[in-house]
Short mmCIF file of C-alpha atoms in Angstrom, two decimals:
data_model
loop_
_atom_site.label_atom_id
_atom_site.label_comp_id
_atom_site.label_asym_id
_atom_site.label_seq_id
_atom_site.Cartn_x
_atom_site.Cartn_y
_atom_site.Cartn_z
CA MET A 1 -0.42 0.03 0.04
CA ASN A 2 1.69 2.91 -0.77
CA TRP A 3 0.59 6.51 1.53
CA PHE A 4 2.19 8.95 -0.20
CA PRO A 5 0.74 10.80 -2.94
CA SER A 6 2.24 10.58 -6.55
CA SER A 7 3.67 13.17 -8.25
CA PHE A 8 1.90 15.12 -10.18
CA LYS A 9 2.66 17.83 -13.56
CA GLU A 10 3.71 20.93 -12.58
CA THR A 11 2.85 24.40 -13.83
CA GLN A 12 5.28 27.20 -15.11
CA ASP A 13 5.94 29.61 -12.31
CA GLN A 14 3.22 32.27 -11.63
CA GLY A 15 3.42 35.23 -14.05
CA ALA A 16 3.72 32.83 -16.93
CA GLN A 17 1.91 31.78 -20.11
CA SER A 18 -0.09 28.25 -18.83
CA GLN A 19 0.18 25.36 -21.27
CA PRO A 20 -2.68 23.37 -22.11
CA CYS A 21 -2.80 20.31 -20.42
CA PRO A 22 -1.96 17.11 -22.68
CA PRO A 23 -5.21 14.98 -23.66
CA GLN A 24 -3.64 12.23 -21.23
CA THR A 25 -4.17 14.43 -18.17
CA THR A 26 -5.41 16.43 -15.88
CA SER A 27 -3.31 16.75 -13.37
CA TRP A 28 -1.55 20.30 -12.90
CA ARG A 29 0.51 21.44 -9.89
CA VAL A 30 -0.18 24.93 -8.93
CA GLY A 31 2.10 27.84 -8.38
CA GLY A 32 1.38 29.59 -5.82
CA GLY A 33 -1.39 32.82 -5.09
CA SER A 34 -4.64 32.66 -6.32
CA ALA A 35 -4.08 34.27 -9.59
CA SER A 36 -1.74 31.39 -10.02
CA VAL A 37 -5.03 28.78 -8.98
CA HIS A 38 -7.39 30.56 -10.88
CA ALA A 39 -5.20 30.05 -13.76
CA VAL A 40 -4.33 26.86 -14.27
CA LEU A 41 -7.94 25.49 -12.82
CA GLN A 42 -9.48 27.87 -15.84
CA ALA A 43 -6.57 25.26 -18.14
CA LEU A 44 -7.41 22.76 -16.54
CA ASN A 45 -9.37 20.10 -19.27
CA ASP A 46 -12.46 18.26 -18.91
CA GLY A 47 -11.85 14.32 -17.22
CA ASN A 48 -10.37 12.98 -14.19
CA GLY A 49 -8.83 15.99 -13.08
CA GLN A 50 -6.44 15.86 -9.96
CA VAL A 51 -5.07 19.15 -8.83
CA ASP A 52 -1.84 19.76 -6.63
CA VAL A 53 -0.98 22.19 -4.37
CA TRP A 54 1.13 19.98 -1.57
CA GLY A 55 3.79 22.20 0.24
CA GLN A 56 3.35 25.68 -1.32
CA GLY A 57 2.65 27.50 1.27
CA LEU A 58 -0.92 28.48 0.57
CA SER A 59 -2.54 30.80 2.71
CA ASP A 60 -5.80 29.70 3.93
CA GLU A 61 -7.85 32.96 1.63
CA GLU A 62 -6.07 31.15 -0.72
CA ILE A 63 -7.30 27.47 -0.46
CA ALA A 64 -10.59 28.82 -0.07
CA THR A 65 -10.16 30.64 -3.83
CA LEU A 66 -9.20 27.68 -4.60
CA LEU A 67 -11.75 25.47 -3.29
CA GLU A 68 -14.46 27.09 -4.82
CA GLU A 69 -13.11 27.05 -8.68
CA VAL A 70 -12.95 23.23 -7.64
CA ARG A 71 -16.22 23.03 -6.87
CA ARG A 72 -17.65 25.22 -9.79
CA ARG A 73 -15.65 22.66 -12.12
CA ASP A 74 -17.31 19.24 -10.87
CA ASP A 75 -14.46 17.68 -11.89
CA VAL A 76 -11.71 16.53 -9.78
CA LYS A 77 -11.01 13.53 -8.00
CA VAL A 78 -7.80 13.45 -6.27
CA LEU A 79 -7.20 17.20 -4.63
CA GLU A 80 -3.49 16.60 -2.92
CA LEU A 81 -3.97 19.90 -0.14
CA GLY A 82 -0.39 18.90 1.86
CA ARG A 83 1.44 21.68 3.92
CA ASN A 84 -0.74 24.13 2.82
CA LYS A 85 -2.77 26.67 5.74
CA VAL A 86 -6.22 25.00 5.88
CA GLY A 87 -8.17 27.13 7.95
CA PRO A 88 -11.68 28.00 9.01
CA LYS A 89 -12.00 29.94 6.12
CA SER A 90 -11.09 27.04 3.84
CA ILE A 91 -13.10 24.24 5.38
CA ILE A 92 -16.08 26.30 5.09
CA ALA A 93 -15.28 26.00 0.99
CA LEU A 94 -14.31 22.08 1.45
CA GLN A 95 -17.87 22.02 3.20
CA GLY A 96 -19.30 23.34 0.29
CA LEU A 97 -17.51 21.69 -2.32
CA VAL A 98 -18.08 18.48 -0.49
CA ALA A 99 -21.77 18.39 0.03
CA SER A 100 -21.85 19.23 -4.09
CA SER A 101 -19.23 17.44 -5.57
CA GLN A 102 -20.21 14.10 -7.04
CA SER A 103 -16.52 13.42 -8.21
CA LEU A 104 -13.91 14.04 -5.34
CA THR A 105 -12.73 11.06 -4.20
CA SER A 106 -9.28 10.92 -2.22
CA LEU A 107 -8.89 14.07 -0.05
CA ARG A 108 -4.92 14.94 1.20
CA LEU A 109 -4.69 16.97 4.02
CA SER A 110 -1.61 15.89 5.30
CA GLY A 111 1.46 18.62 7.27
CA CYS A 112 -1.71 20.78 7.65
CA LEU A 113 -1.18 21.33 11.28
CA LEU A 114 -4.89 21.21 11.23
CA GLY A 115 -4.44 20.45 15.26
CA ASP A 116 -7.75 18.80 17.01
CA GLY A 117 -9.71 21.84 16.14
CA GLY A 118 -9.15 22.05 12.56
CA VAL A 119 -9.55 18.57 12.52
CA HIS A 120 -13.61 18.41 14.19
CA ARG A 121 -13.88 20.97 11.75
CA VAL A 122 -12.95 19.02 8.76
CA SER A 123 -14.91 15.88 10.28
CA HIS A 124 -18.07 18.63 10.19
CA ALA A 125 -16.87 19.29 6.78
CA LEU A 126 -17.06 16.29 5.32
CA GLU A 127 -20.99 15.41 6.68
CA GLU A 128 -22.16 14.60 3.18
CA GLY A 129 -19.11 13.03 1.65
CA GLY A 130 -21.11 10.44 0.60
CA CYS A 131 -18.13 10.07 -2.57
CA LEU A 132 -15.01 10.51 -0.51
CA ARG A 133 -13.12 7.46 -0.72
CA GLU A 134 -9.56 7.89 0.36
CA LEU A 135 -8.53 10.70 3.29
CA PHE A 136 -5.23 11.48 4.60
CA LEU A 137 -4.96 13.48 7.73
CA ASP A 138 -1.24 12.31 8.67
CA CYS A 139 0.87 15.54 10.79
CA ASN A 140 -2.05 17.06 11.71
CA ARG A 141 -0.79 16.91 16.06
CA ALA A 142 -4.26 15.59 16.52
CA THR A 143 -4.57 13.75 20.24
CA ASP A 144 -7.13 11.48 21.50
CA GLU A 145 -9.53 15.11 21.51
CA SER A 146 -9.70 14.38 18.04
CA ALA A 147 -10.64 10.72 18.27
CA HIS A 148 -14.62 11.32 17.95
CA ALA A 149 -14.17 13.89 14.83
CA LEU A 150 -12.06 10.48 13.49
CA GLU A 151 -15.30 8.23 13.94
CA ARG A 152 -17.95 10.78 13.38
CA ILE A 153 -15.70 11.19 9.43
CA LEU A 154 -15.86 7.32 9.58
CA LEU A 155 -19.65 7.55 10.20
CA SER A 156 -20.52 9.95 7.70
CA CYS A 157 -18.43 8.98 4.36
CA SER A 158 -20.11 5.65 3.99
CA MET A 159 -17.57 4.84 0.63
CA LEU A 160 -14.24 5.47 2.56
CA THR A 161 -12.27 2.50 1.55
CA SER A 162 -8.65 3.94 2.48
CA MET A 163 -8.24 6.66 6.38
CA ASN A 164 -4.35 7.98 7.19
CA VAL A 165 -3.49 9.02 10.52
CA ALA A 166 -0.09 8.46 11.05
CA ASN A 167 1.64 10.53 12.19
CA ASN A 168 -0.27 12.35 15.03
CA LEU A 169 -0.60 11.48 18.74
CA LEU A 170 -3.13 8.94 19.16
CA THR A 171 -2.52 7.01 22.28
CA SER A 172 -4.72 3.54 22.74
CA SER A 173 -7.40 5.40 23.49
CA GLY A 174 -8.41 7.48 20.99
CA ILE A 175 -7.39 4.68 18.79
CA ALA A 176 -10.30 3.20 20.68
CA HIS A 177 -12.48 5.20 19.19
CA VAL A 178 -11.64 4.39 15.73
CA VAL A 179 -12.14 0.76 15.90
CA LYS A 180 -15.44 1.39 17.29
CA ALA A 181 -16.51 2.48 14.81
CA LEU A 182 -15.43 0.67 12.30
CA ARG A 183 -17.46 -2.32 13.76
CA GLU A 184 -20.25 -0.39 14.33
CA SER A 185 -20.16 1.34 11.09
CA LYS A 186 -19.20 -1.96 9.24
CA ARG A 187 -17.21 0.27 6.69
CA SER A 188 -15.47 -1.24 4.02
CA VAL A 189 -12.50 0.64 5.13
CA THR A 190 -8.99 -1.68 3.76
CA ALA A 191 -6.52 0.53 4.56
CA LEU A 192 -5.78 1.43 7.95
CA ASN A 193 -2.23 3.71 8.75
CA LEU A 194 -1.76 4.42 12.42
CA ARG A 195 1.80 4.84 11.89
CA ARG A 196 4.01 7.43 14.53
CA ASN A 197 1.26 7.78 17.52
CA SER A 198 1.38 6.34 21.05
CA ILE A 199 -0.25 2.76 20.75
CA CYS A 200 0.71 0.36 23.37
CA ASP A 201 -0.90 -3.36 24.07
CA LYS A 202 -4.14 -1.73 25.34
CA GLY A 203 -5.46 -0.46 21.83
CA VAL A 204 -3.18 -3.70 19.65
CA HIS A 205 -6.05 -5.23 22.11
CA ALA A 206 -9.55 -3.37 20.28
CA ILE A 207 -7.62 -3.92 17.11
CA SER A 208 -7.30 -7.99 16.97
CA GLN A 209 -10.67 -8.03 18.47
CA LEU A 210 -11.40 -6.38 14.71
CA LEU A 211 -9.34 -8.40 12.97
CA LYS A 212 -11.93 -11.37 14.43
CA VAL A 213 -15.22 -10.47 13.20
CA LYS A 214 -16.40 -12.01 10.54
CA GLY A 215 -15.80 -10.09 7.66
CA CYS A 216 -14.00 -7.72 8.68
CA PRO A 217 -12.92 -5.96 5.12
CA LEU A 218 -9.19 -4.49 6.16
CA THR A 219 -5.92 -5.69 3.73
CA CYS A 220 -3.15 -3.29 4.68
CA LEU A 221 -3.17 -2.44 8.95
CA ASP A 222 0.27 -0.39 8.93
CA MET A 223 0.71 -0.20 13.03
CA ALA A 224 4.74 1.26 12.99
CA GLU A 225 6.70 3.25 15.32
CA ASN A 226 4.40 2.32 17.91
CA GLN A 227 4.77 1.75 21.94
CA VAL A 228 3.31 -1.89 20.72
CA CYS A 229 5.15 -4.83 22.80
CA ASP A 230 5.21 -8.50 23.23
CA LYS A 231 1.53 -9.26 24.76
CA GLY A 232 0.42 -6.74 21.75
CA ALA A 233 2.02 -9.03 19.02
CA LEU A 234 0.24 -11.91 21.13
CA PHE A 235 -2.88 -10.38 20.92
CA LEU A 236 -2.34 -9.82 17.10
CA GLY A 237 -1.11 -13.38 16.12
CA LYS A 238 -4.06 -14.99 17.51
CA SER A 239 -5.96 -12.39 15.77
CA LEU A 240 -4.76 -13.27 12.54
CA SER A 241 -5.07 -17.58 13.24
CA VAL A 242 -8.71 -16.56 12.12
CA ASN A 243 -8.70 -13.11 10.17
CA GLU A 244 -9.27 -14.44 6.66
CA SER A 245 -8.46 -10.22 4.64
CA LEU A 246 -5.45 -9.07 6.17
CA GLN A 247 -2.61 -8.59 3.37
CA GLU A 248 0.03 -6.36 4.51
CA LEU A 249 1.21 -5.67 8.61
CA PHE A 250 3.92 -3.47 9.34
CA LEU A 251 4.77 -3.24 12.82
CA HIS A 252 8.72 -2.09 12.62
CA GLY A 253 9.82 0.50 14.98
CA ASN A 254 8.06 -1.39 18.06
CA HIS A 255 9.65 -2.69 21.14
CA LEU A 256 9.19 -6.39 20.17
CA GLU A 257 11.09 -8.63 21.73
CA ILE A 258 12.59 -12.52 21.07
CA GLU A 259 9.33 -14.48 22.33
CA GLY A 260 6.79 -12.57 21.27
CA VAL A 261 7.95 -12.22 17.61
CA ARG A 262 7.80 -16.10 18.01
CA ALA A 263 4.74 -16.50 19.61
CA MET A 264 3.25 -14.17 16.81
CA GLY A 265 4.45 -16.41 14.26
CA GLN A 266 3.09 -19.94 15.84
CA TYR A 267 -0.71 -18.98 15.39
CA VAL A 268 0.13 -17.00 12.23
CA GLY A 269 0.76 -20.72 9.99
CA ASN A 270 -2.70 -21.09 8.77
CA ASN A 271 -3.09 -17.17 7.70
CA SER A 272 -3.40 -17.86 3.41
CA THR A 273 -3.79 -13.92 2.92
CA LEU A 274 -0.19 -12.39 4.73
CA LEU A 275 1.49 -11.84 2.59
CA ARG A 276 4.38 -9.27 4.45
CA VAL A 277 4.99 -9.12 7.55
CA THR A 278 7.71 -6.22 8.59
CA LEU A 279 9.02 -6.83 12.16
CA THR A 280 12.05 -4.85 14.33
CA SER A 281 13.54 -7.30 17.49
CA ALA A 282 16.63 -7.49 18.89
CA GLU A 283 18.26 -9.23 16.23
CA ASP A 284 18.23 -9.24 12.46
CA THR A 285 16.61 -11.98 11.70
CA VAL A 286 14.93 -14.66 13.93
CA ASP A 287 13.11 -17.99 11.76
CA VAL A 288 9.64 -19.02 13.85
CA GLN A 289 8.51 -22.42 12.95
CA VAL A 290 4.63 -22.11 10.69
CA GLY A 291 3.37 -25.66 10.81
CA ASP A 292 5.97 -27.43 8.45
CA SER A 293 7.88 -24.47 7.30
CA PHE A 294 9.51 -21.71 8.56
CA LEU A 295 8.94 -17.94 8.65
CA ALA A 296 11.79 -16.23 8.33
CA LEU A 297 10.51 -12.94 10.10
CA ALA A 298 13.36 -9.78 8.83
CA VAL A 299 14.30 -6.76 10.96
CA LEU A 300 13.96 -3.32 8.51
CA THR A 301 16.47 -1.34 10.61
CA GLY A 302 19.79 -2.56 9.21
CA ALA A 303 18.56 -5.75 7.24
CA ASP A 304 20.23 -6.69 4.69
CA GLU A 305 19.96 -9.74 2.31
CA SER A 306 23.32 -10.99 3.04
CA SER A 307 21.54 -10.35 7.06
CA THR A 308 18.24 -12.99 5.34
CA SER A 309 20.35 -15.08 3.05
CA ALA A 310 20.57 -17.93 4.44
CA CYS A 311 17.05 -18.30 6.39
CA PRO A 312 14.49 -21.19 4.46
CA ARG A 313 12.54 -19.73 2.10
CA ARG A 314 10.04 -22.53 1.41
CA SER A 315 7.28 -20.57 3.08
CA ARG A 316 4.36 -18.54 1.17
CA TRP A 317 5.48 -14.84 3.41
CA THR A 318 7.73 -12.63 2.02
CA ILE A 319 11.04 -11.25 4.14
CA SER A 320 10.12 -7.06 4.43
CA MET A 321 13.69 -5.39 5.06
CA SER A 322 14.48 -1.41 4.31
#
């Protein structure tokens, strides 16, 4: 699962003559400022539009202007607003866009430093986000105070399949609300990114209960760089022994020891869907007995091909390395 937005075609700097998009794409990067926002959007062809202003340093007013233009067009599917000032004016414009758009499927607000107040305002703006399938809220300083807002988003956006809340300040308590919403709403969220928060074994227990639910849609779960210990690994192992959907599990950068890795491996031997697991322990490589074969679980930190070349590769699992 690629959690990072793909790069988009760049326009010329503000003041330069705008060039029309090639026929095969309607994707542009705005150079900055409300004038260029207007010019670029006017140059967009009809069709599968993508607007990317990531890292342009646009103000709240400029983002609001951009969103008003997008609303008038109603042909933009991917809206990348990361690392800009998304404030009250922008969020009011966003609410109008989401309520009227029949095309917007991906909204990316990474690194906008929304804070809890901003996340709450975004959640209200998305109350009619029926078309939205992908939402990026990573790097926004969201704490557990945002948990109810995230719950509201999951309940409102009925078609959401991917949520990214990595690099925030969520703890196990906040994640419990997210899991509760996923279970009660029965949303078809297939990808959930919780990387670099402060989730401990208690939060992992809540997630493992979700994974045990028959028909759980999750295929990609990223819990790397949290505070998961051996007990949490055991919770996950037990849930994966009955789970029939998860394909990718990222756990590297946690506090797992050899015992936790081995315990987890003993439970996942009967899993038929999991294709990739990333783990970190005190050693470079851990061989875990799984039925009649071995599961080689490689450490991401410092691992290379030489450190795993001697490991048996008779398993259906892949070895993940960095």
